[in-house]
XYZ file of C-alpha atoms in Angstrom:
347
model
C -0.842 45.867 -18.954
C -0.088 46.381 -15.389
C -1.690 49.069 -13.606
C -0.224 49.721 -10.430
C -2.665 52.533 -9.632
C -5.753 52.422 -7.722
C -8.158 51.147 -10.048
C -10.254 53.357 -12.385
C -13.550 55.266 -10.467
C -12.091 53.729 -6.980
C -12.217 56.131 -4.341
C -9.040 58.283 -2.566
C -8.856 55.228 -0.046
C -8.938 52.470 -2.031
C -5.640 50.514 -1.966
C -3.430 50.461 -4.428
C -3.307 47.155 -6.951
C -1.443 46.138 -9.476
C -2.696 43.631 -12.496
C -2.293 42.635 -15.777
C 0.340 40.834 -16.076
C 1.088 37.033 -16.564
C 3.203 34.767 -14.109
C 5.469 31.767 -15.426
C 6.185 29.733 -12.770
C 8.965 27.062 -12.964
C 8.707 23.761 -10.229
C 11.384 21.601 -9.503
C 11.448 18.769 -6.764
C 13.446 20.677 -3.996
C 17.015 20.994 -2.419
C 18.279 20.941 0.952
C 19.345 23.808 2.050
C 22.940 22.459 2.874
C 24.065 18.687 3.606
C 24.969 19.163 6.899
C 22.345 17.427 9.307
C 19.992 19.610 10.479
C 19.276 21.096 6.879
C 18.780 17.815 5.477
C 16.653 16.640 8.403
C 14.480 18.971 7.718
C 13.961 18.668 3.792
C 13.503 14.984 3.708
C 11.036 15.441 6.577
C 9.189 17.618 4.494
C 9.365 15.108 1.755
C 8.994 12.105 3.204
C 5.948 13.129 5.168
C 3.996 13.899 1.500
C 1.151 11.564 1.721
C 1.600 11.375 -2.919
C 5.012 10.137 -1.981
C 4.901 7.798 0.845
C 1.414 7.111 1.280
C 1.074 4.898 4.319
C -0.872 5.813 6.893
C 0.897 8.349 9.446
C -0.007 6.439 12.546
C 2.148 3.822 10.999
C 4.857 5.863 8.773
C 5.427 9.062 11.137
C 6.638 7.123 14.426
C 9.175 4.951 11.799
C 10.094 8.290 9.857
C 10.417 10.298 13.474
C 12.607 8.227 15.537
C 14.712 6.022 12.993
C 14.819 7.135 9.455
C 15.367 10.828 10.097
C 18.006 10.190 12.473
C 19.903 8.168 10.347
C 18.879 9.108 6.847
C 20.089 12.454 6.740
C 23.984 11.840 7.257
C 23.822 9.085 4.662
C 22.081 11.626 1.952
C 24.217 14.690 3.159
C 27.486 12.557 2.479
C 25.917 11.648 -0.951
C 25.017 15.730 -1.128
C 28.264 17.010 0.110
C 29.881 14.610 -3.461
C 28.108 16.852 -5.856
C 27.330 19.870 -4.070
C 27.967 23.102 -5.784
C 30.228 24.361 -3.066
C 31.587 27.655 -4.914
C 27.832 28.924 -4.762
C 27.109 27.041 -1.664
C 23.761 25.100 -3.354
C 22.550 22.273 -4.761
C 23.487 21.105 -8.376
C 19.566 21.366 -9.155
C 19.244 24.259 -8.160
C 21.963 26.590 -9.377
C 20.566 24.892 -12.957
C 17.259 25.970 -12.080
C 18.423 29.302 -12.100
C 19.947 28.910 -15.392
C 17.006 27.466 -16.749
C 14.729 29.693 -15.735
C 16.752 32.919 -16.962
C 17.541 31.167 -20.099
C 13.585 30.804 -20.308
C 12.928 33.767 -19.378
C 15.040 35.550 -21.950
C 13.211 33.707 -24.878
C 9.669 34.840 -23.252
C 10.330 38.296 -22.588
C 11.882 38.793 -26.280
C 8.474 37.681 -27.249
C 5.742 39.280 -25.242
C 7.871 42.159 -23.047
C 6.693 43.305 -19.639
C 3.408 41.081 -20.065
C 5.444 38.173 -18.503
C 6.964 37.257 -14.936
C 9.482 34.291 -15.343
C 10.176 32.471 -11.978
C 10.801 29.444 -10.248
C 10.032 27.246 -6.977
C 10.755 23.717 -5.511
C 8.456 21.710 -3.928
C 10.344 20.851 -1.186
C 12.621 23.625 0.192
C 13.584 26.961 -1.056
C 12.348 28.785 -2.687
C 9.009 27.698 -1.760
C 6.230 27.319 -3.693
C 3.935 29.672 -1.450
C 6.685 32.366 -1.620
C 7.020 32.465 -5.626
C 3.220 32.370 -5.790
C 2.397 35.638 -3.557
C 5.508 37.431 -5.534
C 4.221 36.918 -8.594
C 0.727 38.200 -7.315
C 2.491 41.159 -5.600
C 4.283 42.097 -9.348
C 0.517 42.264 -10.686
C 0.312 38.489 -12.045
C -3.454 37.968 -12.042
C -2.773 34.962 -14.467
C -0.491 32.126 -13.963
C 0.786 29.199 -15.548
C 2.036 26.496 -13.131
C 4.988 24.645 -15.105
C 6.460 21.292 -13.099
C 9.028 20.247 -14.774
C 8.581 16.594 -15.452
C 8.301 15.288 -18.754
C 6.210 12.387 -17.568
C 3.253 12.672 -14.929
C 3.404 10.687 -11.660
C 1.228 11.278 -8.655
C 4.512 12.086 -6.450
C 5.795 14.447 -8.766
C 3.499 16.239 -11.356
C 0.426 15.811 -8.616
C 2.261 16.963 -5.599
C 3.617 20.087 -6.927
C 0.046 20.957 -8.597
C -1.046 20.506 -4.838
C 1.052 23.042 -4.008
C 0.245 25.409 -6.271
C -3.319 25.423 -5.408
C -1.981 25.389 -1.362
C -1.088 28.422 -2.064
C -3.693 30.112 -4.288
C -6.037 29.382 -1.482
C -4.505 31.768 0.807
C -4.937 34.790 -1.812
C -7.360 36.989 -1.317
C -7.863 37.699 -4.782
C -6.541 34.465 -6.597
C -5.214 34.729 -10.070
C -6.080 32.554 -13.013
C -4.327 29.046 -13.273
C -3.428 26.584 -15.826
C -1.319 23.794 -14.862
C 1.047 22.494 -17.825
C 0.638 18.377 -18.251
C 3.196 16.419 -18.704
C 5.222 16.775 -22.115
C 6.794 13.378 -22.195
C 5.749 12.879 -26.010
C 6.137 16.256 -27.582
C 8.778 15.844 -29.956
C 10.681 19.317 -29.327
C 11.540 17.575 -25.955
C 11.951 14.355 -27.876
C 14.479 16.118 -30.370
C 16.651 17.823 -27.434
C 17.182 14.061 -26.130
C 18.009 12.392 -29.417
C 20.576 15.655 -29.870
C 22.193 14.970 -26.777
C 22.541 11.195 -27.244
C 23.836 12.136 -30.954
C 26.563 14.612 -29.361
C 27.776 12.199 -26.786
C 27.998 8.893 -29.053
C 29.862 11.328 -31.292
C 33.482 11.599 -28.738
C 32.944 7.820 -27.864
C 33.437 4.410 -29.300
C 29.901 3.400 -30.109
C 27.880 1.839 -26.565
C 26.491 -1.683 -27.277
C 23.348 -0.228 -26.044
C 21.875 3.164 -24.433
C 20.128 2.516 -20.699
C 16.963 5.099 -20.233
C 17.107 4.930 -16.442
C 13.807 6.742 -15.052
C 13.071 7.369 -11.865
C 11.162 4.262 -10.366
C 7.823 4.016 -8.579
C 6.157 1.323 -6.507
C 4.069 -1.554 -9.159
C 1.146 -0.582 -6.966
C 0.884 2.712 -8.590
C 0.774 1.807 -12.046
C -2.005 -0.710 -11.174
C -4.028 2.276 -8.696
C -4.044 4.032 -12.622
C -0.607 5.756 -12.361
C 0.410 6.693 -15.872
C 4.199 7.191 -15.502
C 5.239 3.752 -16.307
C 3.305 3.631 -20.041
C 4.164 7.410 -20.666
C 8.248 6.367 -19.980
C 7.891 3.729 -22.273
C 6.366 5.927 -25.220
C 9.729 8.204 -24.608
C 11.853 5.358 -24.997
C 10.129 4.117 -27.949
C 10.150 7.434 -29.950
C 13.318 8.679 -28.813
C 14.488 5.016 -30.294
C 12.007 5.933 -33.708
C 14.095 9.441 -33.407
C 17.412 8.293 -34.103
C 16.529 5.683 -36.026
C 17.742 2.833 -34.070
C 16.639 -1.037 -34.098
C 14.855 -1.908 -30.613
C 18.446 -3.976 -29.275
C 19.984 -0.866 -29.066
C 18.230 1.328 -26.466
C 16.501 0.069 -22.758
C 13.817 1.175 -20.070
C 15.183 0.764 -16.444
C 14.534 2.230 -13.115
C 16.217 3.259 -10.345
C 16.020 4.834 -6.887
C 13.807 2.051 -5.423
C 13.060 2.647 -1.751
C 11.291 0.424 1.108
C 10.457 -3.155 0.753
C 7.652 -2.695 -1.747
C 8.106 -4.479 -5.185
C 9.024 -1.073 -7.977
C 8.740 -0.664 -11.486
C 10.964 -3.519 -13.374
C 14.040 -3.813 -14.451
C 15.812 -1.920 -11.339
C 18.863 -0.075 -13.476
C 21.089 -1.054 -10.942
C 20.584 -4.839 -11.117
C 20.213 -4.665 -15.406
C 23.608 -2.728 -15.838
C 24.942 -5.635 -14.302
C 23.435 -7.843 -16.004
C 24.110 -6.286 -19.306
C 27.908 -6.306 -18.615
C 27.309 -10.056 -17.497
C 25.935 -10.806 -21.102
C 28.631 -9.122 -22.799
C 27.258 -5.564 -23.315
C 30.794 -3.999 -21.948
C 30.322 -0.572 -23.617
C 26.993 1.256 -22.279
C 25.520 4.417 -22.405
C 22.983 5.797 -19.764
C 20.691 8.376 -19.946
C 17.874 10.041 -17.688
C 14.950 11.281 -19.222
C 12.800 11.606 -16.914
C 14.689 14.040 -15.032
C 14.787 18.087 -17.062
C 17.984 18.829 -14.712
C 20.632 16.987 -12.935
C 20.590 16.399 -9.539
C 21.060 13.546 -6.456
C 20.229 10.964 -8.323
C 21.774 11.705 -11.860
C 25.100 12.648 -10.274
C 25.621 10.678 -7.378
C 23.052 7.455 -8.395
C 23.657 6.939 -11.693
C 26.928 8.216 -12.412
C 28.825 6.633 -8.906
C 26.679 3.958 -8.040
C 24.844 2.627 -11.188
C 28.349 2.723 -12.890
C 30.142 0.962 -9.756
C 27.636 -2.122 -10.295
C 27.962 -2.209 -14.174
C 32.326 -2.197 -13.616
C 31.884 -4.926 -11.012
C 30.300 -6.958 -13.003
C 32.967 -6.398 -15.745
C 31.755 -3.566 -17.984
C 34.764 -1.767 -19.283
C 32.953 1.930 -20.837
C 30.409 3.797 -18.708
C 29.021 7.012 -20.273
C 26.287 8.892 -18.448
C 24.709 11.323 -21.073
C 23.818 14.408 -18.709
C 20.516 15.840 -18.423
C 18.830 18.584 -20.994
C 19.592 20.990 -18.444
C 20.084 24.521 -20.218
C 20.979 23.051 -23.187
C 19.297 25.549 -25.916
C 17.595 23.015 -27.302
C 15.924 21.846 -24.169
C 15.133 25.451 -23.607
C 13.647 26.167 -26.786
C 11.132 23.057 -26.556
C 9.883 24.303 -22.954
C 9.668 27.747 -24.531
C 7.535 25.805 -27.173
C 5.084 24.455 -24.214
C 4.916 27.685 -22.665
C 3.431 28.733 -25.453
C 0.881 26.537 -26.246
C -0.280 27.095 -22.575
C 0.281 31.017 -22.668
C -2.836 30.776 -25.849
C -6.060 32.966 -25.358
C -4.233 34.731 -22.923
C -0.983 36.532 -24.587
């Protein structure tokens, strides 16, 4: 248990440290701050300039990023921001259901193992920060933690970056705690079950889509063929959500959206195959996002304005977006599940 006393035998003068306990730590992409300029500046600097996520060399990407991008960039993503900000709590979508994430999680892991757990979370980019979580957890008497990014699938410029992170920060601790980092969980088939409920609850208000879109986010080819697994691992989901409800292989899709830069991405770009779809008669669809554990910019704003926009132009008729797992219990319940597996040998 925690002993916030000096430590047994230690002299009169010996500070005082606390230990025994084990952190949970949540990671989520990041938020700006606000969507007003300066804010937003300033968080796509931070993520733009993360050699896993734009990985050209700086003499060549900084001076672009510097003088055009992030002076034009950020009033083009605040007015997409300012469209589904939370304004009543003044944040971000993602993160006010990172909040409810994490104390639904945190509720289901304290009725199980008490005081012995710290539940938290960080972004990667933005607040809270990664380093700040990290040396709070340490300062409640966390000399064990277990780094959770929450991505089903792994991809260098998500899973990777926030594991950076992580270990950023542990290297600025004196006294560094224990570490496991949780891999991705794109197969386990709690997380698989908590998708194939949610499809099964929205088909059930609707007349039946001709077909259900997985839209993940995309990633340069050049990945997958550097040894990337993201693209094979979003595939697997597809197919065993698809085994899951027991549908025939016509009836569900892999896409991929948010393509950036002139550099060939992952195919089919969602944007361009909801079109296309609606062209060959598919006028009923249903799109979902599995690669994403809450929604955020580009489940609320990409997806559900613009990916919809391009599927009614080209003369689809029903657009459902299926929202993200988000707090659902079920959701909940399956990362409780992985929390466990990774909390073994040491709770």
């Amino acid at each position: 248990m925690m002993n916030p006393t000096p430590l047994p035998h230690a002299g009169a003068d010996h500070p005082k440290v606390k230990f025994g306990k084990v952190g949970i730590l949540l990671a989520n992409l990041g938020t700006p701050d606000n969507y007003t300029y300066w804010p937003m500046r300033r968080y796509l600097n931070e993520f733009l300039s993360d050699k896993r996520v734009v990985d050209i060399a700086s003499w060549k990407w900084q001076p672009l990023l510097q003088l055009i991008i992030l002076s034009k960039r950020p009033f083009a993503s605040g007015a997409a921001y300012k469209s589904i900000w939370n304004h009543d709590k003044g944040e971000s979508p993602l993160l006010t259901i990172t909040k409810e994430q994490t104390a639904a999680i945190a509720e289901l892991v304290k009725a199980k193992y008490g005081d012995k757990v710290e539940v938290d979370f960080c972004m990667r980019y933005g607040n809270p920060s990664t380093k700040s979580k990290v040396k709070e957890l340490i300062a409640k008497g966390c000399d064990k933690i277990v780094f959770f990014p929450l991505y089903p699938h792994y991809a260098g410029a998500t899973s990777a970056t926030a594991n950076d992170q992580f270990f950023r920060a542990l290297m600025e601790e004196k006294w560094q705690p224990s570490s496991r980092t949780v891999p991705a969980y794109f197969e386990h088939p709690a997380y698989i079950d908590a998708l194939a409920q949610s499809v099964e609850r929205a088909y059930e208000g609707i007349e039946r889509p001709d077909i259900l879109v997985c839209s993940y986010h995309g990633m340069p080819i050049r990945y997958l063929m550097e040894g990337d697994p993201y693209h094979c691992q979003c595939q697997k989901t597809t197919r065993l959500l698809k085994e899951r409800l027991g549908w025939a292989d016509t009836d569900i899709t892999t896409t991929f959206q948010s393509v950036f830069g002139r550099e060939e991405w992952l195919k089919p770009y969602t944007v361009e195959e909801v079109a296309r779809l609606a062209e060959a008669g598919k006028k009923k669809i249903a799109v979902i996002a599995p690669a994403f554990s809450a929604d955020c910019i580009e489940t609320l704003e990409e997806i559900n304005e613009e990916i919809k926009e391009s599927f009614e132009e080209a003369g689809g008729e029903q657009f459902t977006y299926i929202p993200c797992l988000n707090d659902e219990p079920a959701h909940v319940d399956a990362l409780s599940q992985i929390i466990d597996d990774n909390l073994k040998g040491w709770l």
